[in-house]
Amino acid sequence: MALIVHKYGGTSVGSPERIKNVAKRVAKARAEGHDIVVVVSAMSGETNRLVALAHEMQEHPDPRELDVVLSTGEQVTIGLLAMALKDICVDAKSYTGWQVALKTDTSHTKARIESIDDEKMRADLAEGKVVIVAGFQGISSEGDISTLGRGGSDTSAVALAAALKADECQIYTDVDGVYTTDPRVVPEARRMDTVTFEEMIELASLGSKVLQIRSVEFAGKYKVRLRVLSSLQDGGNGTLITFEEDDNMERAAVTGIAFDKNQARINVRGVPDKPGVAYQILGAVADANIEVDMIIQNVGSEGTTDFSFTVPRGEYKQTIEILTKLQDSIGAAAIDGDDTVCKVSAVGLGMRSHVGVAAKIFRTLAEEGINIQMISTSEIKVSVLIDEKYMELATRVLHKAFDLG
């Protein structure tokens, strides 16, 4: 039969009863003759609890020690799931990330996977065992416990599927697939049977919470067949992330609407308009391992320019502090920003063959009195930065404007 990797998120393993339900689902797949590797997250809310504990010890927790603390959440889950499977007579064995071993670089709390040793897992699978691996974690090149960042369990699952050359990687969540937008914001949102990797990468990077962007990138790079399913209900085929474009793609300019509250805008005003200024600003931010997203540079008067960009909201204060220290050296007149903004995006392969998509977005928002602060585009997406209070309204009206219900 097939080798399948299952991944279960925090909600799916959020209580002993739900862990037992996961065990039953895994046992059923094993009884069908499949070899099963299971990747799990920490129980729902556990990672937040551990982060809070760390902050009680240090205002800015040491990254290495924070990884030691955070990795314990998944360790609890793998042990409990192994017990639940053994209780229903399914042989199982649990592994932490370092036991596998999933090797990473040394960027604590944001580590990148470098290699995976699949020898132990293959030996266990050959003996008929279900292999259970802690998601979100690995071991660095220096031998320290490392974590992959929030949502890293998805990345762990896809990376393991790639290493094992699995037939399919199934991501089980609290929703039954990928929707045209968040159904909690737009009840008319529709589940898609398939979505292309290109579209899913854009949706994930733009705020869709169903899959983490790095997991989709891994799947695309290593051609891992990826499917999103619900762990809270039986049946259904979920959404398949596919490499093939659907015959109907050309008839739909937009596939989905994504939104992201985790945004903050930084403004560096009145800097000299000369070569190297952008590097001076963004180089310092990059050195602090802070990701920059949307960027706008406006040429001003008298040889100066204004430079604006967005960063994750949680790193807003740190970015302001970094640039304030550089203000005199870069010759900036002022540094300010806003952490009450959000990004709303329209995504679709159909944009390649449809004109006027951006104009339709701008007109739709203008009709609702929503001001656009920044714009970013690619071949298959248009993103706008707006005031956070308009996020749900913008999502609803764009979803309706492109007939996605």
Tab-separated table of C-alpha atoms in Angstrom:
chain	number	residue	atom	x	y	z
A	1	MET	CA	0.000	0.000	0.000
A	2	ALA	CA	1.109	3.606	0.508
A	3	LEU	CA	3.434	5.458	2.858
A	4	ILE	CA	1.464	8.377	4.292
A	5	VAL	CA	2.515	11.148	6.646
A	6	HIS	CA	-0.258	12.475	8.915
A	7	LYS	CA	0.105	15.821	10.663
A	8	TYR	CA	-2.195	16.885	13.514
A	9	GLY	CA	-2.254	20.430	14.845
A	10	GLY	CA	-2.827	21.690	18.369
A	11	THR	CA	-6.617	21.732	18.116
A	12	SER	CA	-6.657	18.152	16.816
A	13	VAL	CA	-4.701	16.953	19.888
A	14	GLY	CA	-6.114	19.532	22.292
A	15	SER	CA	-7.451	17.067	24.864
A	16	PRO	CA	-7.009	13.399	25.863
A	17	GLU	CA	-10.262	12.586	24.096
A	18	ARG	CA	-9.094	14.190	20.847
A	19	ILE	CA	-5.751	12.387	21.077
A	20	LYS	CA	-7.681	9.121	21.365
A	21	ASN	CA	-9.707	10.086	18.274
A	22	VAL	CA	-6.466	10.740	16.396
A	23	ALA	CA	-5.253	7.302	17.490
A	24	LYS	CA	-8.403	5.712	16.055
A	25	ARG	CA	-7.915	7.548	12.749
A	26	VAL	CA	-4.287	6.442	12.551
A	27	ALA	CA	-5.223	2.873	13.485
A	28	LYS	CA	-7.800	2.792	10.693
A	29	ALA	CA	-5.232	3.916	8.127
A	30	ARG	CA	-2.765	1.342	9.441
A	31	ALA	CA	-5.419	-1.394	9.227
A	32	GLU	CA	-5.905	-0.505	5.560
A	33	GLY	CA	-2.317	-1.548	5.014
A	34	HIS	CA	-0.626	1.842	4.874
A	35	ASP	CA	2.672	2.682	6.513
A	36	ILE	CA	2.010	5.696	8.735
A	37	VAL	CA	4.267	8.417	10.112
A	38	VAL	CA	2.493	10.906	12.394
A	39	VAL	CA	3.727	14.423	13.149
A	40	VAL	CA	2.018	16.284	15.992
A	41	SER	CA	1.979	19.757	17.475
A	42	ALA	CA	1.748	20.646	21.147
A	43	MET	CA	-1.733	20.525	22.660
A	44	SER	CA	-3.792	23.624	21.935
A	45	GLY	CA	-2.672	26.570	24.069
A	46	GLU	CA	0.415	24.801	25.434
A	47	THR	CA	2.985	26.754	23.409
A	48	ASN	CA	1.458	30.059	24.535
A	49	ARG	CA	1.620	28.848	28.145
A	50	LEU	CA	5.283	27.949	27.783
A	51	VAL	CA	6.106	31.295	26.166
A	52	ALA	CA	4.388	33.082	29.057
A	53	LEU	CA	6.416	31.065	31.578
A	54	ALA	CA	9.637	31.989	29.796
A	55	HIS	CA	8.729	35.690	29.903
A	56	GLU	CA	8.173	35.427	33.658
A	57	MET	CA	11.849	34.469	33.926
A	58	GLN	CA	13.284	36.966	31.401
A	59	GLU	CA	11.793	39.972	29.671
A	60	HIS	CA	13.573	38.860	26.494
A	61	PRO	CA	14.104	35.089	26.900
A	62	ASP	CA	17.431	33.663	25.774
A	63	PRO	CA	16.682	32.030	22.365
A	64	ARG	CA	18.588	28.818	23.094
A	65	GLU	CA	16.885	28.275	26.434
A	66	LEU	CA	13.502	29.287	25.004
A	67	ASP	CA	13.820	26.481	22.448
A	68	VAL	CA	14.529	24.032	25.278
A	69	VAL	CA	11.306	25.116	26.993
A	70	LEU	CA	9.100	25.252	23.886
A	71	SER	CA	10.136	21.814	22.622
A	72	THR	CA	8.560	20.152	25.672
A	73	GLY	CA	5.033	20.790	24.379
A	74	GLU	CA	5.344	18.396	21.443
A	75	GLN	CA	7.217	15.872	23.565
A	76	VAL	CA	4.138	15.474	25.768
A	77	THR	CA	1.877	14.945	22.751
A	78	ILE	CA	3.985	12.267	21.060
A	79	GLY	CA	4.142	10.237	24.277
A	80	LEU	CA	0.403	10.469	24.871
A	81	LEU	CA	-0.427	9.507	21.279
A	82	ALA	CA	1.930	6.528	21.415
A	83	MET	CA	0.174	5.386	24.618
A	84	ALA	CA	-3.255	5.831	23.011
A	85	LEU	CA	-2.222	3.693	20.020
A	86	LYS	CA	-0.709	0.976	22.188
A	87	ASP	CA	-3.940	0.925	24.217
A	88	ILE	CA	-5.835	-0.108	21.073
A	89	CYS	CA	-3.176	-2.686	20.154
A	90	VAL	CA	-1.327	-0.655	17.513
A	91	ASP	CA	2.455	-0.807	17.896
A	92	ALA	CA	3.887	2.729	17.904
A	93	LYS	CA	7.116	4.504	18.740
A	94	SER	CA	7.630	8.195	19.486
A	95	TYR	CA	10.592	10.397	18.610
A	96	THR	CA	11.557	13.930	19.493
A	97	GLY	CA	13.016	16.046	16.710
A	98	TRP	CA	16.577	15.466	17.854
A	99	GLN	CA	16.083	11.699	18.047
A	100	VAL	CA	15.012	11.413	14.391
A	101	ALA	CA	17.376	13.379	13.782
A	102	LEU	CA	15.998	16.451	12.060
A	103	LYS	CA	19.065	18.667	11.722
A	104	THR	CA	18.805	22.463	11.481
A	105	ASP	CA	20.931	25.569	11.404
A	106	THR	CA	21.643	27.551	14.582
A	107	SER	CA	18.905	30.219	14.234
A	108	HIS	CA	17.092	29.501	17.490
A	109	THR	CA	13.291	29.982	17.433
A	110	LYS	CA	13.445	30.347	13.611
A	111	ALA	CA	15.642	27.413	12.591
A	112	ARG	CA	15.857	26.106	9.031
A	113	ILE	CA	15.971	22.389	8.235
A	114	GLU	CA	19.252	21.184	6.723
A	115	SER	CA	18.887	17.387	6.671
A	116	ILE	CA	16.872	14.461	8.036
A	117	ASP	CA	18.157	11.022	9.027
A	118	ASP	CA	15.387	8.592	8.052
A	119	GLU	CA	17.166	5.360	9.084
A	120	LYS	CA	15.364	4.828	12.415
A	121	MET	CA	11.966	5.650	10.945
A	122	ARG	CA	12.388	3.238	8.021
A	123	ALA	CA	13.482	0.460	10.370
A	124	ASP	CA	10.404	0.973	12.550
A	125	LEU	CA	8.083	1.107	9.543
A	126	ALA	CA	9.576	-2.149	8.262
A	127	GLU	CA	8.645	-3.725	11.602
A	128	GLY	CA	5.048	-2.572	11.229
A	129	LYS	CA	5.226	0.249	13.759
A	130	VAL	CA	3.483	3.618	13.529
A	131	VAL	CA	6.189	6.271	13.858
A	132	ILE	CA	5.265	9.411	15.806
A	133	VAL	CA	7.512	12.469	15.504
A	134	ALA	CA	7.406	15.729	17.432
A	135	GLY	CA	6.813	18.573	15.008
A	136	PHE	CA	8.288	22.076	15.196
A	137	GLN	CA	11.679	20.949	16.514
A	138	GLY	CA	15.064	19.545	15.614
A	139	ILE	CA	18.714	19.643	16.612
A	140	SER	CA	21.138	22.328	15.506
A	141	SER	CA	24.572	21.820	13.982
A	142	GLU	CA	25.953	22.660	17.439
A	143	GLY	CA	23.946	19.868	19.084
A	144	ASP	CA	21.324	22.143	20.686
A	145	ILE	CA	17.556	21.696	20.622
A	146	SER	CA	16.116	24.046	18.013
A	147	THR	CA	12.608	25.052	16.965
A	148	LEU	CA	11.312	26.051	13.534
A	149	GLY	CA	9.036	28.938	14.517
A	150	ARG	CA	5.275	29.103	14.886
A	151	GLY	CA	3.507	26.699	12.518
A	152	GLY	CA	6.715	24.707	12.173
A	153	SER	CA	4.965	21.357	12.617
A	154	ASP	CA	3.572	21.657	9.088
A	155	THR	CA	7.121	22.145	7.847
A	156	SER	CA	8.317	19.142	9.859
A	157	ALA	CA	5.613	16.959	8.324
A	158	VAL	CA	6.307	17.939	4.729
A	159	ALA	CA	10.073	17.672	5.226
A	160	LEU	CA	9.674	14.152	6.646
A	161	ALA	CA	7.382	13.234	3.741
A	162	ALA	CA	10.043	14.466	1.325
A	163	ALA	CA	12.832	12.573	3.096
A	164	LEU	CA	10.789	9.352	3.193
A	165	LYS	CA	9.443	9.860	-0.353
A	166	ALA	CA	5.936	9.434	1.041
A	167	ASP	CA	3.010	8.949	-1.305
A	168	GLU	CA	1.049	11.734	0.390
A	169	CYS	CA	1.315	14.184	3.266
A	170	GLN	CA	-2.045	14.776	4.921
A	171	ILE	CA	-2.414	17.878	7.078
A	172	TYR	CA	-5.299	17.427	9.540
A	173	THR	CA	-6.721	20.644	10.996
A	174	ASP	CA	-9.961	21.962	12.481
A	175	VAL	CA	-11.244	22.825	8.988
A	176	ASP	CA	-12.039	20.426	6.147
A	177	GLY	CA	-9.863	22.058	3.503
A	178	VAL	CA	-8.731	25.326	1.974
A	179	TYR	CA	-11.475	27.940	1.569
A	180	THR	CA	-11.792	30.962	-0.694
A	181	THR	CA	-11.356	32.993	2.504
A	182	ASP	CA	-11.831	32.502	6.241
A	183	PRO	CA	-15.444	31.258	6.680
A	184	ARG	CA	-15.542	32.870	10.125
A	185	VAL	CA	-15.322	36.239	8.388
A	186	VAL	CA	-17.301	35.360	5.253
A	187	PRO	CA	-19.864	32.586	5.912
A	188	GLU	CA	-20.372	32.188	2.145
A	189	ALA	CA	-16.733	31.130	1.671
A	190	ARG	CA	-16.394	27.963	-0.411
A	191	ARG	CA	-14.111	24.994	0.114
A	192	MET	CA	-11.903	24.322	-2.898
A	193	ASP	CA	-11.358	20.730	-4.101
A	194	THR	CA	-7.955	21.660	-5.510
A	195	VAL	CA	-5.629	24.650	-5.404
A	196	THR	CA	-2.282	24.997	-7.155
A	197	PHE	CA	1.007	25.166	-5.293
A	198	GLU	CA	1.639	28.645	-6.663
A	199	GLU	CA	-1.674	29.904	-5.291
A	200	MET	CA	-1.249	28.099	-1.971
A	201	ILE	CA	2.214	29.613	-1.486
A	202	GLU	CA	0.752	33.075	-2.014
A	203	LEU	CA	-2.263	32.412	0.232
A	204	ALA	CA	-0.066	31.000	2.996
A	205	SER	CA	2.396	33.887	2.805
A	206	LEU	CA	-0.410	36.447	2.820
A	207	GLY	CA	-2.164	35.329	5.984
A	208	SER	CA	-4.121	32.146	5.276
A	209	LYS	CA	-3.704	30.101	8.463
A	210	VAL	CA	-4.456	26.676	6.967
A	211	LEU	CA	-0.856	25.910	5.972
A	212	GLN	CA	2.453	27.459	6.914
A	213	ILE	CA	4.322	29.041	3.978
A	214	ARG	CA	7.525	27.050	4.533
A	215	SER	CA	5.626	23.760	4.416
A	216	VAL	CA	4.135	24.645	1.024
A	217	GLU	CA	7.561	25.704	-0.263
A	218	PHE	CA	8.982	22.347	0.841
A	219	ALA	CA	6.138	20.490	-0.850
A	220	GLY	CA	6.667	22.390	-4.079
A	221	LYS	CA	10.446	21.934	-4.066
A	222	TYR	CA	10.324	18.185	-3.433
A	223	LYS	CA	7.053	17.468	-5.266
A	224	VAL	CA	5.272	16.208	-2.144
A	225	ARG	CA	1.600	15.436	-2.704
A	226	LEU	CA	-0.160	17.556	-0.063
A	227	ARG	CA	-3.755	17.371	1.175
A	228	VAL	CA	-5.657	19.363	3.838
A	229	LEU	CA	-8.331	17.452	5.793
A	230	SER	CA	-10.407	17.811	8.949
A	231	SER	CA	-9.497	15.829	12.063
A	232	LEU	CA	-12.856	16.648	13.647
A	233	GLN	CA	-15.079	14.899	11.109
A	234	ASP	CA	-14.979	11.703	9.103
A	235	GLY	CA	-15.144	11.444	5.335
A	236	GLY	CA	-14.458	13.993	2.651
A	237	ASN	CA	-11.475	14.453	0.377
A	238	GLY	CA	-10.429	17.849	1.715
A	239	THR	CA	-8.364	20.060	-0.580
A	240	LEU	CA	-5.528	18.703	-2.708
A	241	ILE	CA	-2.598	21.035	-3.319
A	242	THR	CA	-1.754	20.219	-6.915
A	243	PHE	CA	0.976	20.937	-9.443
A	244	GLU	CA	-1.457	20.892	-12.357
A	245	GLU	CA	-3.549	23.898	-13.324
A	246	ASP	CA	-7.273	23.194	-13.493
A	247	ASP	CA	-8.917	23.592	-16.925
A	248	ASN	CA	-11.218	26.198	-15.360
A	249	MET	CA	-8.414	28.388	-14.017
A	250	GLU	CA	-8.636	30.856	-16.907
A	251	ARG	CA	-12.307	31.533	-16.132
A	252	ALA	CA	-11.581	32.806	-12.606
A	253	ALA	CA	-9.299	35.790	-12.147
A	254	VAL	CA	-9.180	35.372	-8.355
A	255	THR	CA	-9.111	32.111	-6.396
A	256	GLY	CA	-9.128	33.409	-2.834
A	257	ILE	CA	-8.909	36.398	-0.484
A	258	ALA	CA	-6.341	36.307	2.324
A	259	PHE	CA	-5.816	38.718	5.208
A	260	ASP	CA	-3.112	39.223	7.797
A	261	LYS	CA	-3.306	41.250	11.030
A	262	ASN	CA	0.321	40.553	11.846
A	263	GLN	CA	1.520	43.720	10.137
A	264	ALA	CA	3.165	46.980	11.162
A	265	ARG	CA	4.300	49.859	8.955
A	266	ILE	CA	7.655	51.589	9.472
A	267	ASN	CA	8.328	55.055	8.016
A	268	VAL	CA	11.833	56.487	7.611
A	269	ARG	CA	11.290	60.076	6.533
A	270	GLY	CA	13.560	62.598	4.865
A	271	VAL	CA	16.633	60.456	4.219
A	272	PRO	CA	19.159	61.541	1.564
A	273	ASP	CA	18.182	60.318	-1.895
A	274	LYS	CA	21.447	58.580	-2.784
A	275	PRO	CA	22.701	55.067	-3.557
A	276	GLY	CA	23.025	52.767	-0.552
A	277	VAL	CA	20.341	54.317	1.648
A	278	ALA	CA	17.946	51.382	1.211
A	279	TYR	CA	20.723	48.983	2.181
A	280	GLN	CA	21.631	51.010	5.266
A	281	ILE	CA	18.021	50.840	6.437
A	282	LEU	CA	17.053	47.302	5.488
A	283	GLY	CA	20.488	45.804	6.155
A	284	ALA	CA	20.258	46.731	9.824
A	285	VAL	CA	16.769	45.230	10.029
A	286	ALA	CA	17.887	42.033	8.291
A	287	ASP	CA	20.864	41.698	10.652
A	288	ALA	CA	18.325	41.499	13.498
A	289	ASN	CA	16.615	38.563	11.692
A	290	ILE	CA	13.463	40.638	11.094
A	291	GLU	CA	11.511	39.891	7.931
A	292	VAL	CA	10.518	42.808	5.698
A	293	ASP	CA	7.501	42.532	3.420
A	294	MET	CA	5.995	45.459	1.502
A	295	ILE	CA	8.413	48.262	0.540
A	296	ILE	CA	7.755	51.716	-0.911
A	297	GLN	CA	10.279	54.477	-1.619
A	298	ASN	CA	8.996	57.918	-2.599
A	299	VAL	CA	11.328	60.546	-4.019
A	300	GLY	CA	10.730	63.795	-2.144
A	301	SER	CA	11.966	67.311	-2.666
A	302	GLU	CA	15.434	68.816	-2.174
A	303	GLY	CA	17.286	65.531	-2.581
A	304	THR	CA	15.472	63.538	0.111
A	305	THR	CA	13.236	60.505	0.038
A	306	ASP	CA	10.715	58.787	2.306
A	307	PHE	CA	11.108	55.042	2.830
A	308	SER	CA	8.276	52.829	4.132
A	309	PHE	CA	8.095	49.090	4.700
A	310	THR	CA	6.200	46.515	6.751
A	311	VAL	CA	7.422	44.050	9.395
A	312	PRO	CA	5.655	41.518	11.645
A	313	ARG	CA	3.716	43.348	14.346
A	314	GLY	CA	5.557	41.578	17.144
A	315	GLU	CA	8.850	43.044	15.877
A	316	TYR	CA	7.544	46.593	15.412
A	317	LYS	CA	9.089	48.057	18.579
A	318	GLN	CA	12.425	46.354	17.986
A	319	THR	CA	12.567	47.707	14.428
A	320	ILE	CA	11.797	51.252	15.616
A	321	GLU	CA	14.534	50.948	18.243
A	322	ILE	CA	17.099	49.725	15.689
A	323	LEU	CA	16.370	52.536	13.243
A	324	THR	CA	16.212	55.215	15.939
A	325	LYS	CA	19.795	54.341	16.869
A	326	LEU	CA	20.751	54.736	13.194
A	327	GLN	CA	18.786	57.927	12.624
A	328	ASP	CA	21.755	60.288	12.748
A	329	SER	CA	24.066	58.066	10.689
A	330	ILE	CA	21.531	57.639	7.870
A	331	GLY	CA	20.471	61.279	8.044
A	332	ALA	CA	16.754	60.629	8.589
A	333	ALA	CA	14.506	63.544	9.556
A	334	ALA	CA	12.100	61.277	11.452
A	335	ILE	CA	11.275	57.649	12.154
A	336	ASP	CA	7.737	56.588	12.998
A	337	GLY	CA	5.190	53.931	12.156
A	338	ASP	CA	1.834	52.296	12.795
A	339	ASP	CA	1.066	48.882	14.245
A	340	THR	CA	-2.699	49.053	13.701
A	341	VAL	CA	-2.634	48.077	10.029
A	342	CYS	CA	-3.422	44.867	8.170
A	343	LYS	CA	-2.849	43.361	4.744
A	344	VAL	CA	-5.652	42.094	2.497
A	345	SER	CA	-4.771	40.202	-0.674
A	346	ALA	CA	-6.442	38.735	-3.741
A	347	VAL	CA	-4.750	35.632	-5.203
A	348	GLY	CA	-5.340	33.741	-8.437
A	349	LEU	CA	-3.511	32.201	-11.382
A	350	GLY	CA	-6.241	33.709	-13.546
A	351	MET	CA	-4.653	37.128	-13.080
A	352	ARG	CA	-2.145	36.091	-15.727
A	353	SER	CA	-4.852	36.181	-18.377
A	354	HIS	CA	-7.243	38.781	-16.938
A	355	VAL	CA	-6.717	42.535	-17.007
A	356	GLY	CA	-8.238	45.032	-14.608
A	357	VAL	CA	-8.035	42.933	-11.436
A	358	ALA	CA	-6.103	45.595	-9.504
A	359	ALA	CA	-8.434	48.341	-10.726
A	360	LYS	CA	-11.444	46.321	-9.559
A	361	ILE	CA	-9.869	45.882	-6.119
A	362	PHE	CA	-9.130	49.602	-5.793
A	363	ARG	CA	-12.631	50.578	-6.958
A	364	THR	CA	-14.324	48.114	-4.595
A	365	LEU	CA	-12.398	49.440	-1.610
A	366	ALA	CA	-12.924	53.064	-2.613
A	367	GLU	CA	-16.689	52.527	-2.753
A	368	GLU	CA	-16.519	51.450	0.909
A	369	GLY	CA	-14.388	54.458	1.894
A	370	ILE	CA	-11.347	52.284	2.658
A	371	ASN	CA	-8.039	54.092	2.166
A	372	ILE	CA	-5.081	52.135	0.736
A	373	GLN	CA	-1.748	52.903	2.415
A	374	MET	CA	0.577	50.589	0.465
A	375	ILE	CA	0.283	48.280	-2.552
A	376	SER	CA	2.264	45.186	-3.502
A	377	THR	CA	1.743	43.008	-6.578
A	378	SER	CA	3.065	39.896	-8.253
A	379	GLU	CA	1.983	37.940	-11.310
A	380	ILE	CA	-0.795	36.189	-9.352
A	381	LYS	CA	-1.615	38.470	-6.403
A	382	VAL	CA	-2.468	42.008	-5.389
A	383	SER	CA	-2.003	43.065	-1.752
A	384	VAL	CA	-3.072	46.274	-0.063
A	385	LEU	CA	-2.190	47.651	3.369
A	386	ILE	CA	-5.156	49.249	5.112
A	387	ASP	CA	-6.307	50.280	8.564
A	388	GLU	CA	-6.929	47.177	10.693
A	389	LYS	CA	-10.501	48.240	11.538
A	390	TYR	CA	-11.491	47.724	7.877
A	391	MET	CA	-10.015	44.222	7.513
A	392	GLU	CA	-13.215	42.183	7.719
A	393	LEU	CA	-15.210	44.649	5.614
A	394	ALA	CA	-12.526	44.657	2.903
A	395	THR	CA	-12.407	40.844	2.897
A	396	ARG	CA	-16.179	40.541	2.558
A	397	VAL	CA	-16.586	43.076	-0.231
A	398	LEU	CA	-13.675	41.704	-2.280
A	399	HIS	CA	-14.919	38.140	-1.829
A	400	LYS	CA	-18.294	39.263	-3.188
A	401	ALA	CA	-16.818	41.414	-5.950
A	402	PHE	CA	-14.992	38.419	-7.429
A	403	ASP	CA	-17.968	36.025	-7.034
A	404	LEU	CA	-16.116	33.581	-4.791
A	405	GLY	CA	-19.115	32.465	-2.719
